[in-house]
XYZ file of C-alpha atoms in Angstrom:
346
model
C -30.350 -23.496 -20.322
C -27.141 -23.422 -18.061
C -24.258 -25.542 -18.694
C -24.800 -29.277 -16.266
C -28.995 -28.743 -16.875
C -30.806 -31.218 -19.194
C -33.857 -30.238 -20.937
C -36.953 -32.107 -20.079
C -40.323 -31.895 -18.951
C -40.734 -29.587 -16.049
C -43.689 -29.491 -13.468
C -46.527 -26.908 -13.900
C -45.466 -24.534 -11.202
C -49.656 -24.748 -10.375
C -50.422 -27.905 -10.067
C -50.669 -29.742 -6.541
C -47.418 -32.081 -7.386
C -45.394 -28.847 -8.224
C -45.868 -27.694 -4.427
C -43.537 -30.492 -1.932
C -46.285 -29.685 0.829
C -49.392 -30.349 -1.080
C -48.323 -33.959 -2.051
C -50.495 -36.827 -1.303
C -49.195 -38.523 2.155
C -46.812 -41.454 1.305
C -47.577 -45.025 2.402
C -44.258 -46.573 4.587
C -43.284 -48.654 2.229
C -42.670 -45.481 0.224
C -40.643 -44.149 2.693
C -36.923 -43.557 2.016
C -34.164 -43.527 4.841
C -32.455 -40.570 3.870
C -33.710 -37.328 5.756
C -34.027 -35.165 3.511
C -36.058 -36.803 1.029
C -39.713 -34.443 2.771
C -37.385 -31.661 2.152
C -39.005 -28.467 -0.037
C -36.303 -28.620 -2.932
C -36.971 -32.566 -3.724
C -39.234 -32.370 -6.811
C -42.321 -34.454 -7.282
C -40.957 -36.971 -8.616
C -38.178 -37.538 -5.596
C -35.259 -37.462 -8.117
C -33.332 -35.095 -5.842
C -30.743 -37.063 -3.451
C -28.494 -35.162 -1.516
C -26.348 -38.254 -0.338
C -26.871 -42.162 -0.571
C -28.286 -43.885 1.823
C -25.781 -45.726 4.444
C -23.504 -48.952 2.205
C -24.954 -47.900 -0.984
C -22.789 -46.392 -3.825
C -23.254 -42.515 -3.768
C -22.499 -41.854 -6.762
C -25.890 -44.123 -8.087
C -27.649 -40.948 -6.195
C -25.260 -37.703 -8.078
C -28.614 -36.807 -10.215
C -26.884 -32.981 -9.712
C -27.319 -32.590 -13.593
C -31.425 -33.024 -12.984
C -33.330 -29.462 -12.817
C -34.793 -28.195 -10.203
C -38.563 -28.234 -9.564
C -40.159 -24.843 -9.867
C -39.998 -22.117 -7.449
C -37.486 -19.341 -6.158
C -34.773 -21.064 -3.720
C -33.421 -18.229 -1.499
C -30.018 -19.152 -0.975
C -27.155 -17.977 2.162
C -23.790 -17.523 0.918
C -20.501 -17.066 3.354
C -19.926 -13.340 4.866
C -16.215 -14.394 4.502
C -14.383 -17.753 4.730
C -15.481 -19.717 1.439
C -15.622 -23.221 3.184
C -18.729 -21.829 5.067
C -21.116 -22.831 2.101
C -22.948 -26.000 2.592
C -23.525 -28.676 0.229
C -27.352 -28.117 -0.093
C -26.546 -24.448 -0.895
C -24.199 -25.664 -4.057
C -26.682 -28.210 -5.382
C -29.276 -25.883 -5.445
C -27.048 -23.109 -7.610
C -25.932 -26.153 -9.960
C -29.287 -26.948 -10.572
C -30.695 -23.830 -10.918
C -31.673 -22.577 -14.580
C -30.258 -18.606 -13.026
C -28.714 -17.701 -10.269
C -30.138 -14.442 -9.478
C -26.780 -11.977 -7.866
C -26.947 -9.075 -6.319
C -23.653 -8.166 -8.214
C -22.824 -10.891 -10.720
C -18.835 -10.061 -10.536
C -18.992 -10.943 -6.648
C -20.502 -13.694 -6.482
C -18.721 -14.981 -9.584
C -15.845 -15.512 -7.529
C -17.220 -17.811 -4.960
C -18.972 -19.303 -8.034
C -16.214 -20.740 -9.976
C -14.425 -21.536 -6.998
C -17.147 -24.603 -6.747
C -17.278 -25.294 -10.460
C -21.114 -23.144 -10.996
C -21.356 -22.519 -14.086
C -24.810 -21.940 -14.079
C -26.528 -18.797 -15.589
C -26.431 -15.322 -13.777
C -28.357 -12.140 -13.482
C -28.040 -8.673 -11.372
C -31.087 -8.204 -9.084
C -30.678 -5.905 -6.673
C -32.188 -3.027 -5.474
C -31.881 -0.543 -8.331
C -33.653 -2.896 -10.827
C -35.953 -4.912 -8.809
C -38.559 -3.245 -9.773
C -37.587 -3.803 -13.210
C -36.457 -7.328 -12.883
C -39.486 -9.182 -11.163
C -41.739 -9.182 -13.941
C -39.095 -11.187 -16.040
C -38.337 -13.000 -12.689
C -42.500 -14.190 -12.636
C -42.473 -14.808 -16.274
C -39.129 -17.682 -15.506
C -41.249 -19.032 -12.866
C -44.220 -19.539 -14.756
C -42.679 -21.589 -17.725
C -41.598 -23.962 -14.603
C -37.667 -22.627 -13.856
C -36.048 -22.799 -10.680
C -34.283 -19.951 -9.800
C -31.691 -19.354 -6.907
C -31.304 -15.746 -4.479
C -28.240 -14.827 -3.262
C -26.254 -11.656 -1.714
C -22.903 -10.608 -2.473
C -22.576 -12.264 1.257
C -24.523 -13.991 3.809
C -28.367 -14.265 3.919
C -30.459 -12.965 1.272
C -33.275 -10.725 2.442
C -31.120 -9.078 5.445
C -29.930 -5.598 4.485
C -30.436 -7.200 1.071
C -33.877 -6.337 -1.722
C -35.422 -9.514 -2.114
C -38.707 -9.224 0.105
C -41.017 -7.904 -2.512
C -40.252 -10.202 -4.730
C -40.798 -13.353 -2.490
C -44.463 -11.666 -1.421
C -44.890 -11.854 -4.805
C -43.944 -15.515 -5.507
C -46.413 -16.406 -2.457
C -48.751 -13.801 -4.022
C -49.002 -16.127 -7.495
C -48.551 -19.584 -5.934
C -45.121 -20.474 -6.762
C -43.002 -22.562 -4.028
C -40.460 -20.632 -1.813
C -38.063 -22.057 -0.019
C -34.307 -21.844 1.160
C -31.811 -23.290 2.113
C -30.128 -21.681 5.108
C -26.436 -20.801 6.255
C -24.376 -17.650 7.399
C -25.561 -13.996 8.928
C -23.298 -11.653 9.833
C -25.605 -10.159 12.531
C -26.344 -13.264 13.587
C -22.705 -14.478 13.818
C -21.647 -11.348 15.468
C -24.331 -11.504 18.068
C -23.310 -15.308 19.622
C -19.610 -13.630 19.714
C -19.973 -10.870 21.626
C -21.360 -12.682 24.774
C -24.280 -10.630 25.295
C -27.390 -11.451 25.828
C -28.986 -13.391 22.675
C -32.580 -14.094 23.868
C -34.218 -11.078 23.528
C -32.263 -9.325 20.142
C -33.481 -6.342 17.882
C -31.901 -5.911 14.184
C -31.518 -2.415 13.574
C -29.537 -2.806 9.838
C -27.108 1.063 9.128
C -27.885 4.311 11.057
C -28.315 7.246 9.170
C -24.871 8.651 8.662
C -25.894 12.411 9.767
C -25.162 12.649 13.232
C -29.058 14.202 13.886
C -30.548 12.187 12.030
C -28.877 9.237 13.427
C -30.018 10.410 17.005
C -33.404 10.880 16.319
C -33.047 7.207 15.168
C -31.531 5.615 17.827
C -34.069 7.299 20.205
C -36.655 4.555 18.751
C -34.749 1.822 20.352
C -33.868 3.010 24.020
C -36.881 0.711 25.083
C -36.015 -2.376 23.623
C -35.838 -4.690 26.343
C -32.952 -6.831 24.198
C -29.651 -6.586 22.662
C -29.365 -4.087 19.602
C -27.914 -5.033 16.519
C -26.484 -2.311 14.011
C -24.228 -2.810 10.966
C -21.896 0.244 10.492
C -19.033 1.809 8.099
C -15.595 1.953 9.553
C -15.189 5.373 9.222
C -18.960 6.288 10.959
C -18.287 3.282 13.632
C -16.317 6.471 16.348
C -19.084 8.638 15.242
C -22.059 6.349 15.841
C -20.540 4.966 18.911
C -20.358 8.151 20.571
C -24.158 8.997 19.664
C -24.533 5.213 21.098
C -23.430 6.065 24.129
C -25.004 9.581 24.257
C -28.747 7.768 23.450
C -28.614 4.625 24.989
C -26.676 5.353 27.850
C -22.353 5.525 28.344
C -22.578 2.250 30.725
C -24.295 -0.213 28.190
C -22.282 -2.904 27.427
C -21.535 -2.943 24.155
C -19.159 -5.172 21.152
C -17.419 -4.072 18.095
C -17.205 -7.072 15.962
C -15.346 -7.041 12.283
C -14.240 -9.259 9.683
C -15.800 -12.010 10.824
C -14.993 -15.636 10.002
C -12.257 -14.017 7.890
C -8.215 -14.156 8.911
C -8.005 -10.743 11.226
C -11.295 -12.011 13.327
C -11.951 -9.367 16.011
C -14.202 -8.959 19.026
C -13.852 -6.167 21.006
C -16.140 -6.068 24.215
C -16.504 -2.737 26.588
C -18.978 -0.154 27.648
C -20.111 2.319 25.010
C -18.366 5.101 26.221
C -15.064 2.737 26.103
C -15.047 1.806 22.736
C -16.394 5.209 21.277
C -13.615 6.156 23.116
C -10.786 3.941 21.970
C -12.344 4.170 18.428
C -11.866 7.618 18.792
C -7.979 7.785 19.225
C -6.656 4.295 17.113
C -8.469 5.674 14.104
C -11.032 4.043 11.743
C -10.366 0.294 12.312
C -10.328 -1.841 8.679
C -13.175 -4.399 7.394
C -16.952 -4.762 7.402
C -17.693 -3.861 11.083
C -20.977 -5.353 13.113
C -22.006 -3.039 16.700
C -24.047 -5.364 19.057
C -25.550 -2.871 21.785
C -26.656 -4.858 25.412
C -29.500 -4.526 27.278
C -30.567 -1.876 28.702
C -29.601 -2.366 32.496
C -31.968 -0.682 35.388
C -29.402 1.949 36.448
C -29.837 3.066 32.805
C -33.308 3.428 33.436
C -33.189 5.648 36.299
C -31.263 8.467 35.586
C -29.650 11.049 37.551
C -31.216 14.427 37.527
C -27.722 15.925 36.290
C -28.028 13.360 33.373
C -31.783 14.863 32.582
C -29.982 18.234 32.851
C -27.187 17.118 30.468
C -29.567 15.720 27.965
C -31.670 18.255 27.836
C -28.717 20.810 27.479
C -27.588 18.526 24.240
C -31.233 18.341 22.615
C -31.832 21.520 23.008
C -29.273 22.584 21.568
C -30.400 21.118 18.114
C -34.169 20.893 18.927
C -36.761 23.077 19.907
C -37.559 23.099 23.443
C -40.560 20.696 22.804
C -39.384 18.184 20.456
C -36.261 18.090 23.149
C -38.384 16.800 26.041
C -40.561 14.556 23.862
C -37.583 12.949 22.704
C -36.170 12.584 26.210
C -39.445 11.287 27.559
C -39.778 8.715 24.906
C -36.100 7.634 25.832
C -36.464 7.737 29.376
C -40.187 7.235 30.005
C -40.111 10.507 32.464
C -43.273 13.150 31.530
C -42.517 15.207 28.891
C -44.491 17.932 30.681
C -41.736 17.519 33.516
C -38.965 17.604 30.891
C -40.451 20.491 29.028
C -40.372 23.218 32.238
C -36.719 21.829 33.185
C -35.542 22.812 29.323
C -37.170 25.806 29.400
C -35.296 26.891 33.013
C -32.720 25.334 31.510
C -32.633 27.431 28.447
C -32.789 30.794 30.832
C -29.319 29.962 31.936
C -27.878 29.658 28.147
């Protein structure tokens, strides 16, 4: 039993009372005035209160020593500034039976800062299959488990969705304490359209594979969000300019919420040139590429020839035509015939 948690009867995770949204409706006389009472975090006996009502001594409601109701809690942690943790996240982490961490040492720094002494267990992509049965067993015994990543919102470019899927299949409660997420922070700081966007995560490290992957995103009508390592930033931007269009507006963000936070805007051509000359920056990188404009969707004959010549250097003529057809919406047969003509002149 972790420090700060008292033993006592636990709710049956398979009973109706253990599922908050299955609880019977309350009458007006049963209602309370704080707005977290109906949150899935609250146990069936309504013992959990994150704050006192107006005019009451908040200490009367400090019941952080009580255990969580059974279930899996997806808890967002800061992406840089440790002050970005939420009150609710800390309450969950303190009251959980176990915290599942991507890296127990990395998470330990945050938890130590806020006096969270709950037991930590490693759960990451390399041991996920092995650990899931143990986690399911713990949930079956009525434990409340918190899942966190090294930084940001769990499951976003981190393992965990299979665990959530299994928990739902077994009828265990799953809820979340939302918070920081670097892709969303980068998007809102970029100044680029945010009404439609697509999160693509990390691109392949090799040039050919990266360009092939980028062709999948050319027709998406919205901003694109990528993660990238500093050492591959210039090469990735160059490939984005080549495949997505050098005139597309973009932003490179780094060290979000930290002391040296930076957002650099420009076209993909401009950004690729800048980082080729300046070298790899420090910190974690998120790239935002704005939506294609009408001009990008209507390449000139010169642009088509240049792109075909570039593609046939590393692809079969048929494959080059297929790739460019998907990028531009032009007819594959026409592009194939043009590629054959260009190949003869080389």
